[in-house]
PDB file of C-alpha atoms in Angstrom:
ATOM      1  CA  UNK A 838       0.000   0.000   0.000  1.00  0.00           C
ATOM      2  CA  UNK A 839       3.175   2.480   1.156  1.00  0.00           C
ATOM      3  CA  UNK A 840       4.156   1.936  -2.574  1.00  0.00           C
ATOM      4  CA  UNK A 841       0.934   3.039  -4.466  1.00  0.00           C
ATOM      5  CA  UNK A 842       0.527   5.703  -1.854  1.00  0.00           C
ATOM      6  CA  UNK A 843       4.050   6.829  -2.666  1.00  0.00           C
ATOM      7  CA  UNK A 844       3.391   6.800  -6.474  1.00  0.00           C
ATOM      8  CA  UNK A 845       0.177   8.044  -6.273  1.00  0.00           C
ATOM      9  CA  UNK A 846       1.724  11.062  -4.351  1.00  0.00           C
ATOM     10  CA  UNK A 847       4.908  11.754  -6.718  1.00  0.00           C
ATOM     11  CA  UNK A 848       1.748  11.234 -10.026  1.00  0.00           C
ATOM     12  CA  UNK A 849      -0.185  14.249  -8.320  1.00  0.00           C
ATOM     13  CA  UNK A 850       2.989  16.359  -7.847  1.00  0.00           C
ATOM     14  CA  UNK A 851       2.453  16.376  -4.291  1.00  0.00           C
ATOM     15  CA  UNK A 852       5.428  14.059  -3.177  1.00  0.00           C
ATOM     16  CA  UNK A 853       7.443  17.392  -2.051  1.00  0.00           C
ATOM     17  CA  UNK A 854       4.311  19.177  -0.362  1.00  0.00           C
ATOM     18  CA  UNK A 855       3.784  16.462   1.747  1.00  0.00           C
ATOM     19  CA  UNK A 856       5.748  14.937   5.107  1.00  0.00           C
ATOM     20  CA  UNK A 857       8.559  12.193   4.038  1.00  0.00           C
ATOM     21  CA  UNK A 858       6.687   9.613   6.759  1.00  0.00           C
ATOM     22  CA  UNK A 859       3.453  10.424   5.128  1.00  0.00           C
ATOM     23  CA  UNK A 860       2.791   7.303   2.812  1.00  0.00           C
ATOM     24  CA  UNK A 861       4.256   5.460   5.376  1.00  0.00           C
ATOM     25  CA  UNK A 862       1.700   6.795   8.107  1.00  0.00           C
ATOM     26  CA  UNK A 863      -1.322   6.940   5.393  1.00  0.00           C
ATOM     27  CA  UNK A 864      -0.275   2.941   4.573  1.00  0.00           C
ATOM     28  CA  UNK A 865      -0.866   2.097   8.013  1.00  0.00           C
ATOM     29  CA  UNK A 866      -4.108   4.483   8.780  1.00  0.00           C
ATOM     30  CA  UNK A 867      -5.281   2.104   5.544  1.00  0.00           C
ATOM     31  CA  UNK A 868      -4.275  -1.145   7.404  1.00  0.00           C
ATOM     32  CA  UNK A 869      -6.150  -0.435  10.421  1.00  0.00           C
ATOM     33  CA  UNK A 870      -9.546   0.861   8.632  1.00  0.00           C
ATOM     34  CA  UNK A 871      -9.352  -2.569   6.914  1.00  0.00           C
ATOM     35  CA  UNK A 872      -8.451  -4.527  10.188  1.00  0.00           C
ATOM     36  CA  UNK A 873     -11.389  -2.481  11.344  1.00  0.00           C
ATOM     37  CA  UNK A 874     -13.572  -2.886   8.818  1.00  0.00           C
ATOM     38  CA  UNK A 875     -13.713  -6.567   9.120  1.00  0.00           C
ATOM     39  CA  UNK A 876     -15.884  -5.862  12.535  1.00  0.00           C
ATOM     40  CA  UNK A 877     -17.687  -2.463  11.937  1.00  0.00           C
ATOM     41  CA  UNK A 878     -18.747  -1.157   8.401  1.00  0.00           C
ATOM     42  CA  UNK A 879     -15.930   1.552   7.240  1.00  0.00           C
ATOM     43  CA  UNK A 880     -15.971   1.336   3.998  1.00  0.00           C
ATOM     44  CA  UNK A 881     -17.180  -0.710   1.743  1.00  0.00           C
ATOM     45  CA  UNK A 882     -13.633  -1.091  -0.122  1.00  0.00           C
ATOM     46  CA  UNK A 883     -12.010  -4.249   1.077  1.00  0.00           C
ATOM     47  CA  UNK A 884      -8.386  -4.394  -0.777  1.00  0.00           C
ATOM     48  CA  UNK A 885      -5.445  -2.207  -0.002  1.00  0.00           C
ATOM     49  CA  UNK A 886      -4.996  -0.759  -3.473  1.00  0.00           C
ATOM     50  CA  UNK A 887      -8.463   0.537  -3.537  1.00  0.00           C
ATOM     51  CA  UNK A 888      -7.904   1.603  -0.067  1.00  0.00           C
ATOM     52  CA  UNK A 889      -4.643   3.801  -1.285  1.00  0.00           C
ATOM     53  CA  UNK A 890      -6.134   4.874  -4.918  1.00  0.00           C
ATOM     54  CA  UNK A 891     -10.049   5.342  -3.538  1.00  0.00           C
ATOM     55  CA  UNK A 892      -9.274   7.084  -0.069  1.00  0.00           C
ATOM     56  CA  UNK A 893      -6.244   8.216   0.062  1.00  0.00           C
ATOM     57  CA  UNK A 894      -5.304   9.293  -2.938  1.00  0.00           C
ATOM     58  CA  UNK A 895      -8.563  10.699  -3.342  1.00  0.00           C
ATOM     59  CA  UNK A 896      -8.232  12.430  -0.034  1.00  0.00           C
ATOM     60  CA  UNK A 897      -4.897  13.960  -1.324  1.00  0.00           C
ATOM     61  CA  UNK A 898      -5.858  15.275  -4.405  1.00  0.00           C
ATOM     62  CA  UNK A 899      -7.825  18.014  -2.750  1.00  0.00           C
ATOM     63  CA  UNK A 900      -4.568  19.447  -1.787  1.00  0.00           C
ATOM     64  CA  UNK A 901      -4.449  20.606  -5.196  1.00  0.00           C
ATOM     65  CA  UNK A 902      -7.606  22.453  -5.509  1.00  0.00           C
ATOM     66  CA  UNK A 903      -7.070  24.553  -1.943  1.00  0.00           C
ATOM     67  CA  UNK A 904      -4.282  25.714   0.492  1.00  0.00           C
ATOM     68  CA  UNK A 905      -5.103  23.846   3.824  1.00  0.00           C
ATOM     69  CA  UNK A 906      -1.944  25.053   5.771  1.00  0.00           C
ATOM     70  CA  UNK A 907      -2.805  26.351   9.234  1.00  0.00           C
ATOM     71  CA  UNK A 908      -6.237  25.773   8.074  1.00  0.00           C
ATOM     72  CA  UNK A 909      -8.825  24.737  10.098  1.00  0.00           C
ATOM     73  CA  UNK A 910     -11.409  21.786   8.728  1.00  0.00           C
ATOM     74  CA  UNK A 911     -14.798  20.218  10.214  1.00  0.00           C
ATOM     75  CA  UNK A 912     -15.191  16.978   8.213  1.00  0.00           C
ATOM     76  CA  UNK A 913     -18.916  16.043   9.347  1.00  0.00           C
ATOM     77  CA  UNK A 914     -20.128  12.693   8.235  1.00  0.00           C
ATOM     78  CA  UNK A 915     -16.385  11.609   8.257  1.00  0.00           C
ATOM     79  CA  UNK A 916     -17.105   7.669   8.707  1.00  0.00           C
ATOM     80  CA  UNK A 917     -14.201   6.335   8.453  1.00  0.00           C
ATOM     81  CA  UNK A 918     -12.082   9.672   8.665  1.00  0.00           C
ATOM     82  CA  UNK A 919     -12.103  10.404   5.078  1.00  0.00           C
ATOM     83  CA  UNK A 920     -11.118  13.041   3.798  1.00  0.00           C
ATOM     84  CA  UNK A 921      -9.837  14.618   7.297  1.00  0.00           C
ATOM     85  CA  UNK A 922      -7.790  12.007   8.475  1.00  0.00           C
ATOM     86  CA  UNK A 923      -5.219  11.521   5.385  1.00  0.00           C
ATOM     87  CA  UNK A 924      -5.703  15.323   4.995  1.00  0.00           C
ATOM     88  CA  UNK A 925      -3.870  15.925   8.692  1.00  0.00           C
ATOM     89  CA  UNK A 926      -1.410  13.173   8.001  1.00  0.00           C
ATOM     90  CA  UNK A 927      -0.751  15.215   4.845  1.00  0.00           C
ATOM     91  CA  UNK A 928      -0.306  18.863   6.528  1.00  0.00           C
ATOM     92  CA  UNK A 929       0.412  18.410   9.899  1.00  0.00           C
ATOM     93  CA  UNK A 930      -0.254  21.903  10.718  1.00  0.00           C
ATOM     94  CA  UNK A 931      -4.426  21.366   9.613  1.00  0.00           C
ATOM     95  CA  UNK A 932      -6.949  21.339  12.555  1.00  0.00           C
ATOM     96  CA  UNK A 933      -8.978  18.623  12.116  1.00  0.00           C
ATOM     97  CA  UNK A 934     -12.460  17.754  13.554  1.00  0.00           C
ATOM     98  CA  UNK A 935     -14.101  14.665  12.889  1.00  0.00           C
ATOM     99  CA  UNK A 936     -17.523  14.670  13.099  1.00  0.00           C
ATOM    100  CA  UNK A 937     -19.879  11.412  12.871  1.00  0.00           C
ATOM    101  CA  UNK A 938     -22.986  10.134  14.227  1.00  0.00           C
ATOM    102  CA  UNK A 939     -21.825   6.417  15.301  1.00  0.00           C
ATOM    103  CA  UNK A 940     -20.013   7.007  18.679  1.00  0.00           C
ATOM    104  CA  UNK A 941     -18.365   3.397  18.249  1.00  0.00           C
ATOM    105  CA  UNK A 942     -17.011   5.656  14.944  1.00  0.00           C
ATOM    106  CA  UNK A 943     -15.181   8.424  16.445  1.00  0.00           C
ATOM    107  CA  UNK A 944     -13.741   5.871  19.286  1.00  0.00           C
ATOM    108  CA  UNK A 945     -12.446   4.350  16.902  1.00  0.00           C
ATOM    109  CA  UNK A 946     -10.957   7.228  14.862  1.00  0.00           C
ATOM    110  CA  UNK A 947      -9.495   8.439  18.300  1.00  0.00           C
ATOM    111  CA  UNK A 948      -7.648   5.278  18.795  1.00  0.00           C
ATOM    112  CA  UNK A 949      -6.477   5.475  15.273  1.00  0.00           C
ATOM    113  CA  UNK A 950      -5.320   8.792  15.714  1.00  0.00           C
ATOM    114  CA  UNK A 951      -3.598   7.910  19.060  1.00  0.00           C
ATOM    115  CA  UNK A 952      -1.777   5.080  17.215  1.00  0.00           C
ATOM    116  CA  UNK A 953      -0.698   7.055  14.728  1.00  0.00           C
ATOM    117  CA  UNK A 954       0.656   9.974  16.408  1.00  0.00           C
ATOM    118  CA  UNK A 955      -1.534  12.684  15.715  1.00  0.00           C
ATOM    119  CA  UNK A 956      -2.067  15.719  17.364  1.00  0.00           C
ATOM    120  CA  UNK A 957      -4.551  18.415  16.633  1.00  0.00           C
ATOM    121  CA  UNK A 958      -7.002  16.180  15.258  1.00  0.00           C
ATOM    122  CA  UNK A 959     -10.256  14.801  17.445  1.00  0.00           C
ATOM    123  CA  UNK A 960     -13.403  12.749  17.025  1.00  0.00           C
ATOM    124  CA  UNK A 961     -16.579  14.021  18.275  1.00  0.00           C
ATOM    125  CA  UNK A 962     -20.404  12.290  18.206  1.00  0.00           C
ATOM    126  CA  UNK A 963     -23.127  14.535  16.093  1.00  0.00           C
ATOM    127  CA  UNK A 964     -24.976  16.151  18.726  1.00  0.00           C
ATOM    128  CA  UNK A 965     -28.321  15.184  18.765  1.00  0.00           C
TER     129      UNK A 965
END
């Protein structure tokens, strides 16, 4: 996955915007929403290259159509913490919120983002 991440990355010219550890870190985000996924629907993608082409690479390519540095970014309905997730991972200095309506969701997320290293990201249950 680290590879088509990678590719994908340098193919959208965003291979120098981006952290060096980032296809690394998006690779493993990938192997824990499919781990996931086999107990709680994420996604309804089940292989690790549509994983890297479908969310992440999808997720970076908005990086090309706005400037998210120092940005701040509510991603309601995230699910499985798409697009805000690989967005963070992919400018660390983003604010992330992710916002879902499935509790068991954004306990998850957290953990992922825990795992991962993250900081200035957090999960948070729709109100309501």
């Amino acid at each position: 996955m680290k590879e088509i991440i990678s590719s994908g990355l340098a193919e959208l010219g965003l291979a120098d915007r981006v952290p060096e550890h980032a296809p690394e870190q998006l690779a493993e985000y990938g192997r824990l929403m499919l781990e996931k996924n086999l107990v709680m629907n994420l996604t309804a993608i089940r292989e690790e290259d549509g994983v890297a082409r479908l969310h992440m690479l999808d997720s970076a390519a908005l990086l090309n159509w706005g400037d998210f540095e120092g940005k701040t970014l509510l991603d309601v309905g995230t699910g499985a913490g798409l697009p805000g997730l690989p967005l963070k991972i992919l400018v660390p200095s983003l604010q992330v919120t992710l916002l879902d309506s499935l509790n068991k969701r954004v306990d998850w997320l957290n953990e992922v983002c825990a795992q991962l290293g993250l900081e200035g990201i957090q999960g948070r249950p729709r109100p309501g």
